[in-house]
Coordinates of C-alpha atoms and ligand atoms in Angstrom, one line a residue:
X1 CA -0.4 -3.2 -14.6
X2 CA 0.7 -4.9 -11.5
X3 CA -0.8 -8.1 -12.0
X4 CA -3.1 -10.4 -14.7
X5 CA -6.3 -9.8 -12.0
X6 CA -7.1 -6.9 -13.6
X7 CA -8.8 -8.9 -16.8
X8 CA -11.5 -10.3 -15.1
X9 CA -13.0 -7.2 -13.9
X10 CA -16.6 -7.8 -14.3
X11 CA -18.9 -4.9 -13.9
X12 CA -22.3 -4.7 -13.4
X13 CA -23.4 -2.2 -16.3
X14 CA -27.0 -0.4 -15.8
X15 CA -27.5 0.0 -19.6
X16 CA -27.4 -3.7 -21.0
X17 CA -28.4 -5.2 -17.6
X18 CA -26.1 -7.8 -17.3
X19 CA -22.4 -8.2 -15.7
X20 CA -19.2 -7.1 -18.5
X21 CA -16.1 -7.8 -18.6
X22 CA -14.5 -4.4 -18.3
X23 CA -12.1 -3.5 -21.2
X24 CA -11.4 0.4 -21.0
X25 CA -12.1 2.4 -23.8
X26 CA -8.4 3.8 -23.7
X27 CA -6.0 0.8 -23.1
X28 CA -4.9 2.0 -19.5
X29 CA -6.7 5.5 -18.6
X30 CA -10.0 4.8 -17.2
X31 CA -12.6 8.0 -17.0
X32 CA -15.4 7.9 -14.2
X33 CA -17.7 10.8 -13.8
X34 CA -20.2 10.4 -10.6
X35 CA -22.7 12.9 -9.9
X36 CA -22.2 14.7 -6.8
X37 CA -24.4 16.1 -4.7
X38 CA -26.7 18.8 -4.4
X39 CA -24.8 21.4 -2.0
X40 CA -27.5 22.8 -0.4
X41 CA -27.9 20.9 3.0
X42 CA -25.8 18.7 5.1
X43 CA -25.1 15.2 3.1
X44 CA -27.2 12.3 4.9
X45 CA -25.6 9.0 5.4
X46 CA -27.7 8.2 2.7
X47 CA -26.0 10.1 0.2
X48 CA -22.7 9.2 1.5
X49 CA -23.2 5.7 0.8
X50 CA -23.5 6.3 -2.5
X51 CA -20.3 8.0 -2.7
X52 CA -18.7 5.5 -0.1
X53 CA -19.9 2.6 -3.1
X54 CA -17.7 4.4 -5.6
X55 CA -14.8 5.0 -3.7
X56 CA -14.1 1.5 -3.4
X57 CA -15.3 1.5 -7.3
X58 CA -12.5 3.9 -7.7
X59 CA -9.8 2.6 -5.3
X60 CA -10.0 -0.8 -6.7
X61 CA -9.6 0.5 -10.3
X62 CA -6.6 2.3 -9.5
X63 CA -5.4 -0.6 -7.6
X64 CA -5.4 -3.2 -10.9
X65 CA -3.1 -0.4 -12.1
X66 CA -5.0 1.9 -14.4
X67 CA -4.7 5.3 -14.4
X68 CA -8.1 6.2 -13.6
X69 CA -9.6 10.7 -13.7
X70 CA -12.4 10.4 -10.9
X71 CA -14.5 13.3 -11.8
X72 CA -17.5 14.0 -9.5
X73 CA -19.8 17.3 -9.7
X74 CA -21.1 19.3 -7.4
X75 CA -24.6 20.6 -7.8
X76 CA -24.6 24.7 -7.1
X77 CA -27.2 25.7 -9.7
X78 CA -30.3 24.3 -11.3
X79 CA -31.4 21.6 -9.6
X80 CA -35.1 22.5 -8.8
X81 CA -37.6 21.6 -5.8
X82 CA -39.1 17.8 -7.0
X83 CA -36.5 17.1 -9.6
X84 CA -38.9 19.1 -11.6
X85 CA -38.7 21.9 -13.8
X86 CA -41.0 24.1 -11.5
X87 CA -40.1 24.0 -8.9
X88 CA -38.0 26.8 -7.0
X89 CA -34.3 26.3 -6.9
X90 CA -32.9 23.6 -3.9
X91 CA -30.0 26.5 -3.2
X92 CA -32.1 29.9 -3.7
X93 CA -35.0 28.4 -1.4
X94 CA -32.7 27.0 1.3
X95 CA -30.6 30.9 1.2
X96 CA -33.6 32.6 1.4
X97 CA -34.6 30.5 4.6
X98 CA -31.2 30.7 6.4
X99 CA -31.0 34.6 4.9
X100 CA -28.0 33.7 3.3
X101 CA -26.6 34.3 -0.4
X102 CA -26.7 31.4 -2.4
X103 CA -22.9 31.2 -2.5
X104 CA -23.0 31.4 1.1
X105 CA -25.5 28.0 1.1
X106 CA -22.9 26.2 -1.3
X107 CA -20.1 26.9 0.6
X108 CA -21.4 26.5 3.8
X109 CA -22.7 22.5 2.5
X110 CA -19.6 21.9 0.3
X111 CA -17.4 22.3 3.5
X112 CA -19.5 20.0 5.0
X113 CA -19.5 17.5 2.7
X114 CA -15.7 17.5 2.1
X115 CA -15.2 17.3 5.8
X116 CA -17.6 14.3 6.3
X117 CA -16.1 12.7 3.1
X118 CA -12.3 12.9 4.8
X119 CA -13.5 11.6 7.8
X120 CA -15.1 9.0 6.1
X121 CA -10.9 8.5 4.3
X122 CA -12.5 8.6 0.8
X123 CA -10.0 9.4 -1.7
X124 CA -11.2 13.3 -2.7
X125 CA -12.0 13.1 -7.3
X126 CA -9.1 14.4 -9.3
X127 CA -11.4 16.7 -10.2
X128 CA -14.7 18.4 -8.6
X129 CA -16.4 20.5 -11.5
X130 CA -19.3 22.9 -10.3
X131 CA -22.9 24.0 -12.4
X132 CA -22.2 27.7 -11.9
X133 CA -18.2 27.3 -13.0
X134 CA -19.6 25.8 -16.3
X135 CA -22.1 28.2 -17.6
X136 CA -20.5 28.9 -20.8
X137 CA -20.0 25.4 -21.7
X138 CA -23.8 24.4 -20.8
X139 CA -25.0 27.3 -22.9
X140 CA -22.5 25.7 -26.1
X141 CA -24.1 22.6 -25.5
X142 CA -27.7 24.2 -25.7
X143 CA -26.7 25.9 -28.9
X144 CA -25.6 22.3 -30.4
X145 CA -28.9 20.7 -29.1
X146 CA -30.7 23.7 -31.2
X147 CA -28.8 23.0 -34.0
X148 CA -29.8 19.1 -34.1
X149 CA -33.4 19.9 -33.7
X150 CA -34.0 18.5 -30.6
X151 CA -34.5 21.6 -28.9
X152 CA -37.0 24.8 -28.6
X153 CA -37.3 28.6 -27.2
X154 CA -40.1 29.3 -25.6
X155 CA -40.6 32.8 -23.9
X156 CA -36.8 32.6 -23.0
X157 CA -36.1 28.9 -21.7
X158 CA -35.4 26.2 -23.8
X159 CA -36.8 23.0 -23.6
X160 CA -35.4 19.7 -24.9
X161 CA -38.2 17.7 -27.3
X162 CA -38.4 14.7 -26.0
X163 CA -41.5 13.3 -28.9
X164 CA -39.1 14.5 -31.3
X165 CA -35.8 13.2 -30.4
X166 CA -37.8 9.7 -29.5
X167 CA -39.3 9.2 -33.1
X168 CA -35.3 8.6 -34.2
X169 CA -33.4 7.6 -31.1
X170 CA -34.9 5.8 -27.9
X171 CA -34.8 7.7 -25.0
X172 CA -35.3 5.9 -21.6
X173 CA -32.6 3.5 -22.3
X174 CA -31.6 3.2 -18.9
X175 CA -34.9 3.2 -17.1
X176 CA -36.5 1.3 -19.7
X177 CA -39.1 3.7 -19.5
X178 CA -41.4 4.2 -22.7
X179 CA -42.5 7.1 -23.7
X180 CA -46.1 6.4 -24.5
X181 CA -46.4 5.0 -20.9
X182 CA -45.2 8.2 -20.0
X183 CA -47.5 10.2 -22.0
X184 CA -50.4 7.9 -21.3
X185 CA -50.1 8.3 -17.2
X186 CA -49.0 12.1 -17.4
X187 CA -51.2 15.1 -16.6
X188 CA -52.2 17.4 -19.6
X189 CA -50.0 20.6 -19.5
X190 CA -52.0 23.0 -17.5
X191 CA -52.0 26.2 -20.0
X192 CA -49.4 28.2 -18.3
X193 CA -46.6 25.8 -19.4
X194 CA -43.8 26.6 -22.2
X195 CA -43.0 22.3 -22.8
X196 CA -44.9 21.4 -25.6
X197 CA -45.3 17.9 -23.8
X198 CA -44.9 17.3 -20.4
X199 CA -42.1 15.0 -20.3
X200 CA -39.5 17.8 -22.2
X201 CA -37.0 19.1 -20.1
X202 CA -35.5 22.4 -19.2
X203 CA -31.9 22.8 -20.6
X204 CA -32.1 26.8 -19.9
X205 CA -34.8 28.6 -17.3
X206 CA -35.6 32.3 -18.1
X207 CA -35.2 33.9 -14.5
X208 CA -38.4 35.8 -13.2
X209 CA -37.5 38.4 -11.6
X210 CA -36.6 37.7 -8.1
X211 CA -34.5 34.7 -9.4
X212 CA -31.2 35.6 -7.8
X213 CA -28.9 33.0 -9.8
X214 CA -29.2 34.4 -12.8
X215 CA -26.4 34.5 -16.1
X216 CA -26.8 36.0 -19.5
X217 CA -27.3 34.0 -22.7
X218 CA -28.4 34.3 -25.9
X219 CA -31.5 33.7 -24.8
X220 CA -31.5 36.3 -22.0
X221 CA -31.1 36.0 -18.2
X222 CA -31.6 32.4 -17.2
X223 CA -30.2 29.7 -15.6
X224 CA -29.3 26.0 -17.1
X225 CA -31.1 23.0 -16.4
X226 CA -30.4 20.3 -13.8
X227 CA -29.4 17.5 -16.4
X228 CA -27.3 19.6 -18.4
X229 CA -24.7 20.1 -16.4
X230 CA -23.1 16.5 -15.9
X231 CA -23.4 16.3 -19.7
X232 CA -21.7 19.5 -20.2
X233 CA -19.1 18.5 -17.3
X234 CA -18.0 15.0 -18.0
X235 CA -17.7 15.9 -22.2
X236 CA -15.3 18.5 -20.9
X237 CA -12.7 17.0 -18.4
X238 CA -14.0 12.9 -20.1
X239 CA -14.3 13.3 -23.8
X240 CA -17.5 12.5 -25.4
X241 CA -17.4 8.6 -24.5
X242 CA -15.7 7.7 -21.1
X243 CA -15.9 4.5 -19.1
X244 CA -18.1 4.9 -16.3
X245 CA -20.5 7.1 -15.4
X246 CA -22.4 6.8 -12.1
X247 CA -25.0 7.9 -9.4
X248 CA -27.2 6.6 -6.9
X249 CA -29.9 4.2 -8.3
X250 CA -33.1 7.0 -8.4
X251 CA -31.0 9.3 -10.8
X252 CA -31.4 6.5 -13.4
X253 CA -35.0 8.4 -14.9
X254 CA -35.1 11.2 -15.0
X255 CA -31.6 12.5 -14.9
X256 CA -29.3 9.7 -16.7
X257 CA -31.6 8.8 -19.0
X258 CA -31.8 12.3 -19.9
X259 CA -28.2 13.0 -19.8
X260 CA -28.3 9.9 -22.5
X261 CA -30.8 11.8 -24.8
X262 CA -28.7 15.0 -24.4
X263 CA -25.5 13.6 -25.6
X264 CA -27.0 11.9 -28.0
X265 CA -28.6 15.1 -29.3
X266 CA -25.2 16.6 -29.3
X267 CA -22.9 14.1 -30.8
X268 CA -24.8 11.2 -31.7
X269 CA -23.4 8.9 -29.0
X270 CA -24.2 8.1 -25.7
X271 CA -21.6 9.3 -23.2
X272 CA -20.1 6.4 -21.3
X273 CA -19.7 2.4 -21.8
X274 CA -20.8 1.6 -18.6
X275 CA -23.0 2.9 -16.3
X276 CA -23.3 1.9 -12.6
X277 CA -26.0 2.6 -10.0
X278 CA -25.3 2.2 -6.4
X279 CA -28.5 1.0 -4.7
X280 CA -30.1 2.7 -1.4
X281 CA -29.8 2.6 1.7
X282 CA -32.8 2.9 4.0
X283 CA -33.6 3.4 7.6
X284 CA -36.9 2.0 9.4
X285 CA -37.5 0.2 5.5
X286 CA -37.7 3.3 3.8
X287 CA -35.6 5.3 1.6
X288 CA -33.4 7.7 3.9
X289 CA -34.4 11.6 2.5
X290 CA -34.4 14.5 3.8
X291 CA -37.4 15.8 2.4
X292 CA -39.5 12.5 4.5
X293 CA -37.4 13.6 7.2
X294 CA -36.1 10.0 7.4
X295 CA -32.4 10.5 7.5
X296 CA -29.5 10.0 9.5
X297 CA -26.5 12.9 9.8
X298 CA -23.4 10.9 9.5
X299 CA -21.7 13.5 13.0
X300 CA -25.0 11.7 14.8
X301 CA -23.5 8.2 14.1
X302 CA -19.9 9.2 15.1
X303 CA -21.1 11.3 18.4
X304 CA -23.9 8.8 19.1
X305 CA -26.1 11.7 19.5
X306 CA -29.2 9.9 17.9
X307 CA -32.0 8.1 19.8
X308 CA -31.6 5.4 17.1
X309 CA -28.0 4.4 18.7
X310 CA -26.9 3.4 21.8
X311 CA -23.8 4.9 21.5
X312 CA -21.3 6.4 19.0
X313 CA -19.6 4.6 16.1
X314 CA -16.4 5.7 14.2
X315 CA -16.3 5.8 10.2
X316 CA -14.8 3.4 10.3
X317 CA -17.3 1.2 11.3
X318 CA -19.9 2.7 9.9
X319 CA -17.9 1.6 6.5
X320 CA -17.3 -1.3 7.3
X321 CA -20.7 -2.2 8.0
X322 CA -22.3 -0.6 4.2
X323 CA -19.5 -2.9 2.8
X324 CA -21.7 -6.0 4.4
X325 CA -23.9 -5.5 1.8
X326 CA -23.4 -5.4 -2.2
X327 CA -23.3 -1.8 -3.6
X328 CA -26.3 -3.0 -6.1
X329 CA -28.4 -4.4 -2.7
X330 CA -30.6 -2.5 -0.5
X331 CA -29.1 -1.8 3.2
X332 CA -31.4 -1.1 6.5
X333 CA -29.0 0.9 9.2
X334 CA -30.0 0.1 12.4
X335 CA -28.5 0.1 15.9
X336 CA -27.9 -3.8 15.7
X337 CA -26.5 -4.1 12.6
X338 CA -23.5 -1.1 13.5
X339 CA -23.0 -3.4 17.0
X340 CA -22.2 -6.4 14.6
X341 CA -20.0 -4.6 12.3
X342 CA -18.4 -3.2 14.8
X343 CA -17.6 -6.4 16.6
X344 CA -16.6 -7.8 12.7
X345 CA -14.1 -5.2 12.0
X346 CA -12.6 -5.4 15.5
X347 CA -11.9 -8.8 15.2
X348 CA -10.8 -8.2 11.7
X349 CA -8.2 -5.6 13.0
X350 CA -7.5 -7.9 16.0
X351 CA -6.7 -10.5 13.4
X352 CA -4.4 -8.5 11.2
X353 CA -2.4 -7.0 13.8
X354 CA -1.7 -10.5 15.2
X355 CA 0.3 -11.3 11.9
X356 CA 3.6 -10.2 13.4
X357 CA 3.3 -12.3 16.0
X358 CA 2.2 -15.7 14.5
X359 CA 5.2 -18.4 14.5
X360 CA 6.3 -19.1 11.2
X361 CA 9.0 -21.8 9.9
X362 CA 9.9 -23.1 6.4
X363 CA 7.3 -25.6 6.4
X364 CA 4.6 -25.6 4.2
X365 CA 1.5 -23.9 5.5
X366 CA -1.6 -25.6 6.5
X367 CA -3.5 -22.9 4.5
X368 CA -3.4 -22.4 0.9
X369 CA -2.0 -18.5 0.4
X370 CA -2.0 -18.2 -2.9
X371 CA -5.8 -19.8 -3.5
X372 CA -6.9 -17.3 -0.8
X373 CA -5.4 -14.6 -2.5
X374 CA -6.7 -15.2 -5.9
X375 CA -10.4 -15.6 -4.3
X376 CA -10.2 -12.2 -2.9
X377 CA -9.4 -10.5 -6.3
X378 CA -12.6 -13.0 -7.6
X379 CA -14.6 -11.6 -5.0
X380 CA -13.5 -7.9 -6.2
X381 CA -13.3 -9.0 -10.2
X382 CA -17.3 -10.0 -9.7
X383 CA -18.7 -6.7 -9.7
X384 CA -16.8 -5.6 -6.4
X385 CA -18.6 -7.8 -4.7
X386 CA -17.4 -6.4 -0.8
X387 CA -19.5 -9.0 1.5
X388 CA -17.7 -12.0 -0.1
X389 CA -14.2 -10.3 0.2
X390 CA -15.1 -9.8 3.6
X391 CA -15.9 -13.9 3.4
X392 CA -12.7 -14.5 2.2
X393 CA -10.8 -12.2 5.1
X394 CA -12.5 -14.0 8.1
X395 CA -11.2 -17.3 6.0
X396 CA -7.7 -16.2 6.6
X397 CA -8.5 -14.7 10.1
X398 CA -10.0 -18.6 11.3
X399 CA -6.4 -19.7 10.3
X400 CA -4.3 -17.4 11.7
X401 CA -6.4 -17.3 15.4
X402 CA -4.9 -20.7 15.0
X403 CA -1.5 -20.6 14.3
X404 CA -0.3 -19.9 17.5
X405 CA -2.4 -21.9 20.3
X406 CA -2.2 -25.3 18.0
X407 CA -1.5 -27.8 15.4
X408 CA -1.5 -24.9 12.2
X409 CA 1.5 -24.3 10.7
X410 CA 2.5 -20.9 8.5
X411 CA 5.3 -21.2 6.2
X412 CA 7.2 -17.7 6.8
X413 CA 6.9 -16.5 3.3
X414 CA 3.0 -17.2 3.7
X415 CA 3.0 -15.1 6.5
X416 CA 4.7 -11.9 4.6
X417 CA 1.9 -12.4 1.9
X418 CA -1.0 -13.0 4.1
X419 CA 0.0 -9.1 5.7
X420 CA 0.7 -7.7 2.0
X421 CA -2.8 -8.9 1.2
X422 CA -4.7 -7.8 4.3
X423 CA -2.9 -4.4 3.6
X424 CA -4.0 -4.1 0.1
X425 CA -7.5 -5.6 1.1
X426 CA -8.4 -3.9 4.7
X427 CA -6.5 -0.5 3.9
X428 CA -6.0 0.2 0.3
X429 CA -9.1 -1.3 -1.2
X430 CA -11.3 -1.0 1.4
X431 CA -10.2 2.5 2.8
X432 CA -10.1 1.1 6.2
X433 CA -8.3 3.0 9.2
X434 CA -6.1 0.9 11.4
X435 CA -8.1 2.0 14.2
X436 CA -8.1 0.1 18.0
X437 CA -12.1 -0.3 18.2
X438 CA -11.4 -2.4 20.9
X439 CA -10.7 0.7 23.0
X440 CA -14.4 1.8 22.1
X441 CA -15.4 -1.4 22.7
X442 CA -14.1 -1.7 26.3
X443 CA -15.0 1.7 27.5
X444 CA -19.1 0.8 26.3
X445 CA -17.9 -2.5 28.8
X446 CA -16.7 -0.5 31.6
X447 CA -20.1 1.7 31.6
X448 CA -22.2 -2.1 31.7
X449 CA -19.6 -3.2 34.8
X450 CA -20.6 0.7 36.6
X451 CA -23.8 -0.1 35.7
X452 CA -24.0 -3.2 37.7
X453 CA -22.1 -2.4 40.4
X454 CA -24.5 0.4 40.4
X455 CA -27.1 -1.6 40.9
X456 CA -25.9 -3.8 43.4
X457 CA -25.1 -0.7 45.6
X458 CA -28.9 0.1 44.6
X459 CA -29.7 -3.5 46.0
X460 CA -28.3 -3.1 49.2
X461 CA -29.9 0.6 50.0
X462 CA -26.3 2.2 49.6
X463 CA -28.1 5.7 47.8
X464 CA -25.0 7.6 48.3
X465 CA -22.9 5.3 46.0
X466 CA -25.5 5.0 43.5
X467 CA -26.2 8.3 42.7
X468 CA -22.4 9.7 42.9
X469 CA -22.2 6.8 40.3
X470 CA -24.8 8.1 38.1
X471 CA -23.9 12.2 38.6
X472 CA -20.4 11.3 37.9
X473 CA -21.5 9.4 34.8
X474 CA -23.6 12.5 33.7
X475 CA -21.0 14.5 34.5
X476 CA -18.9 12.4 31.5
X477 CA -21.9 13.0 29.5
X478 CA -23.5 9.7 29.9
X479 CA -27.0 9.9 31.0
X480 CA -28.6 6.4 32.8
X481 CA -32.2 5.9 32.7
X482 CA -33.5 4.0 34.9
X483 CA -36.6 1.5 34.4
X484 CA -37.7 -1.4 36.8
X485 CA -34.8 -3.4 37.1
X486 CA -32.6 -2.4 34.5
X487 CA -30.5 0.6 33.5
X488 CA -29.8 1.9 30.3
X489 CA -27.8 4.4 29.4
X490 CA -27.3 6.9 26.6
X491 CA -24.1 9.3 25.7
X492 CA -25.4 13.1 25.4
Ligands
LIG1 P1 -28.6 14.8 -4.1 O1 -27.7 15.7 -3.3 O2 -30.0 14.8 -3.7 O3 -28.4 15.1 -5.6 O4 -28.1 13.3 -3.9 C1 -26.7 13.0 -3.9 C2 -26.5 11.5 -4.2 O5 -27.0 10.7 -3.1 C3 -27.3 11.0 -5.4 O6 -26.3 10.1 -6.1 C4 -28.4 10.1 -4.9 O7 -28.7 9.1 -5.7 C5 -27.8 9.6 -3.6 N1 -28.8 9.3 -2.6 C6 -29.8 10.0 -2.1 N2 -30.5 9.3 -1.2 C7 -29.8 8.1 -1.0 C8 -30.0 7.0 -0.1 N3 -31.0 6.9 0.7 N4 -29.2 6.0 -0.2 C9 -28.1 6.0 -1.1 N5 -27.9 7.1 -1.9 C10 -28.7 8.1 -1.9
LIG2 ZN1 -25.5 14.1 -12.9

């Protein structure tokens, strides 16, 4: 391990609803399985958030030193319309709409999402299992959920029992759901349903006969249930008890807390020690989602194609600005709140790359390094808590802005450990990009100054300069619009 920080990692874990102090299960291997997405449209800023939240999760691991197996699914198979187990399939629906075969949907959406993950410098999982490359283990872990008793046929799917397996374990752990609430505030079965009780789950769907994912079993042609396949996944490449399995915050019920009562079923444990949610993020106050068609596509941020924005903002910024806000906290994107990041991080960046610069001597600073140094693994050792590490930068950054115009004095050794630390912080930990924003920053400066001089010339009657001011702007794709007495303008 490269340093003692690494025992007071505190995490945040789901199932016991309080902060732990995180002792691996395996000295210094540390297993994380997130569920991945669904790859059946084009990830929403949303949905990368989530997977932005455990990046750091993971980077930071791997910085204390462990050796950490990221493994983080991707959905091709099973995952019905509603989270529901009637719904028709997310990737069948969405190839028969774009007349496409399903494995033309998942490829088309799993490009996508790797692209927007690498621009977003996330480090890619060690590894990336899929549903449809795991059909034989799904079907053994149906066959071992038959075999406990928690499971039944019925007219060629398979259901788990949820009454059943409730009367001697507890499921809802994570949700803290009960199932008599459940059962008192469900609908009756209609009649046409297999489940015995509503709140039973598919492991295995018989496939009618225009279902065109379709695999044999021993049950006949089917396909397996949303839920089973993370369970079938992370036992595989994890073991059957790993450190840390996570997902955004609404996959707690149904889907953990089934994946719970599934391994449970199987091998009488749950699967992981700890198990962390990564809260939403929401735009106009409401949940992004594609299916309110309240969403954000993350190439609409970095184009500024959006009439949400004024103009475009790189990854990096957009980063920078979910790291604001805990992982566990709500965040609102709005077109204000990426204009302050952006102006953060520049003067972040600004900061750092002044360190080469700042006069040093052998004197003893007038900053305490090695304080600032241990509060910034605090910050990280409590529950990765990102806004306060950004605290602790800006700290550092209000002495340094000093150092050269007056009375601060860096001791030279300081001044080597305050740029191994920004390093670590800004670029290892944080997945930064040491990226001039300044430039971005200038040119949205230079349209204001064209914009007044613009309207000066406007002022004085000079039409000829005003409009080869605005058709030459056009021209760059920037469109001015023009109200009263002010201009606006907007990159298309
Ligand atoms: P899906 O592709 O629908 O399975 O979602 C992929 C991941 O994105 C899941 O972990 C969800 O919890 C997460 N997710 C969906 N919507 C949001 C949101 N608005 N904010 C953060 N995470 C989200
Ligand atoms: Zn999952």
């Amino acid at each position: 391990m490269k340093s003692d920080f690494y025992k007071d990692l505190k995490i945040y874990n789901s199932l016991s609803g309080k902060k732990e102090i995180f002792v691996p299960i395996n000295k210094k291997n540390v297993g994380i399985y997130v569920c991945g997405p669904t790859v059946y449209n084009n990830a929403h800023l949303g949905n990368c958030r989530t997977y932005i939240s455990f990046d750091i999760i993971h980077r930071y691991i791997s910085h204390l030193g462990y050796k950490v197996r990221y493994v983080r699914n991707l959905t091709d198979v099973g995952h019905l319309e509603n989270d529901d187990d009637s719904g028709e399939d997310k990737i069948s629906k969405k190839a028969r709409i774009e007349k496409l075969e399903p494995m033309e949907i998942v490829q088309k959406y799993t490009l996508d999402f790797h692209t927007i993950m690498e621009k977003f410098n996330t480090t890619p999982p060690n590894i990336e299992p899929t549903a449809t490359g795991h059909i034989l283990e799904q079907i053994d872990s149906i066959n071992k959920i038959i075999a406990s008793g928690y499971a039944y046929e019925k007219n060629g799917s398979i259901y788990f029992d949820v009454k059943k397996f409730n009367k001697v374990n507890k499921y809802g752990k994570l949700s803290g759901r009960k199932i008599e609430d459940m059962m008192n505030s469900s609908r009756d079965l209609d009649g046409t349903s297999d489940k015995k009780n509503p709140q039973d789950f598919a492991l295995w769907k018989k496939a009618e006969k225009n279902h065109i994912m379709h695999w044999n079993s021993p049950w006949g042609k089917g396909f397996p249930g949303w839920h089973l396949e993370c369970t079938s996944m992370s036992k595989k490449y994890l073991g059957d008890f790993f450190d840390i399995h996570g997902g955004g915050m609404d996959l707690k019920f149904p889907h953990h807390d089934c994946e719970i009562a599934q391994s449970e079923a199987i091998d009488n444990q749950s699967p992981a020690k700890f198990w962390m949610h990564a809260n939403m993020l929401t735009l106009n106050g409401k949940k992004m989602s594609k299916s309110t068609d309240n969403f954000i596509l993350p190439n609409e941020i970095f184009t500024g194609k959006n009439n949400l924005l004024s103009k475009e903002f790189s990854p990096n910024v957009v980063k920078f600005f979910m790291y604001q806000a805990h992982y566990r906290n709500i965040l609102d994107l709005s077109n204000d709140a990426l204009i302050a990041s952006e102006k953060g991080l520049s003067k972040l960046i600004d900061g750092f790359n002044l360190i080469p610069n700042l006069n040093s001597n052998t004197k003893k600073s007038d900053f305490d390094v090695d304080n600032w140094i241990s509060n910034c693994y605090s910050r990280m050792n409590d529950d990765f808590n990102t806004p306060m590490l950004i605290a602790e930068l800006f700290e550092c950054i209000k002495f340094i802005n000093n150092v050269n115009i007056d009375t601060k004095n860096l001791n030279k050794k300081d001044k080597e450990k305050i740029k191994n630390t920004f390093e670590i912080f800004l670029f290892e930990i944080l997945g930064l990009i040491n990226e001039n924003i300044s430039n971005s920053e200038k040119s949205s400066d230079l349209i204001e100054l064209l914009i007044k001089i613009r309207n000066q010339a406007r002022a004085n009657k000079n039409f000829d300069l005003s409009d080869q001011i605005r058709d030459d702007l056009l021209r760059l794709g920037i469109q001015l619009n023009d109200e009263k007495n002010e201009s606006s303008y907007k990159l298309i």
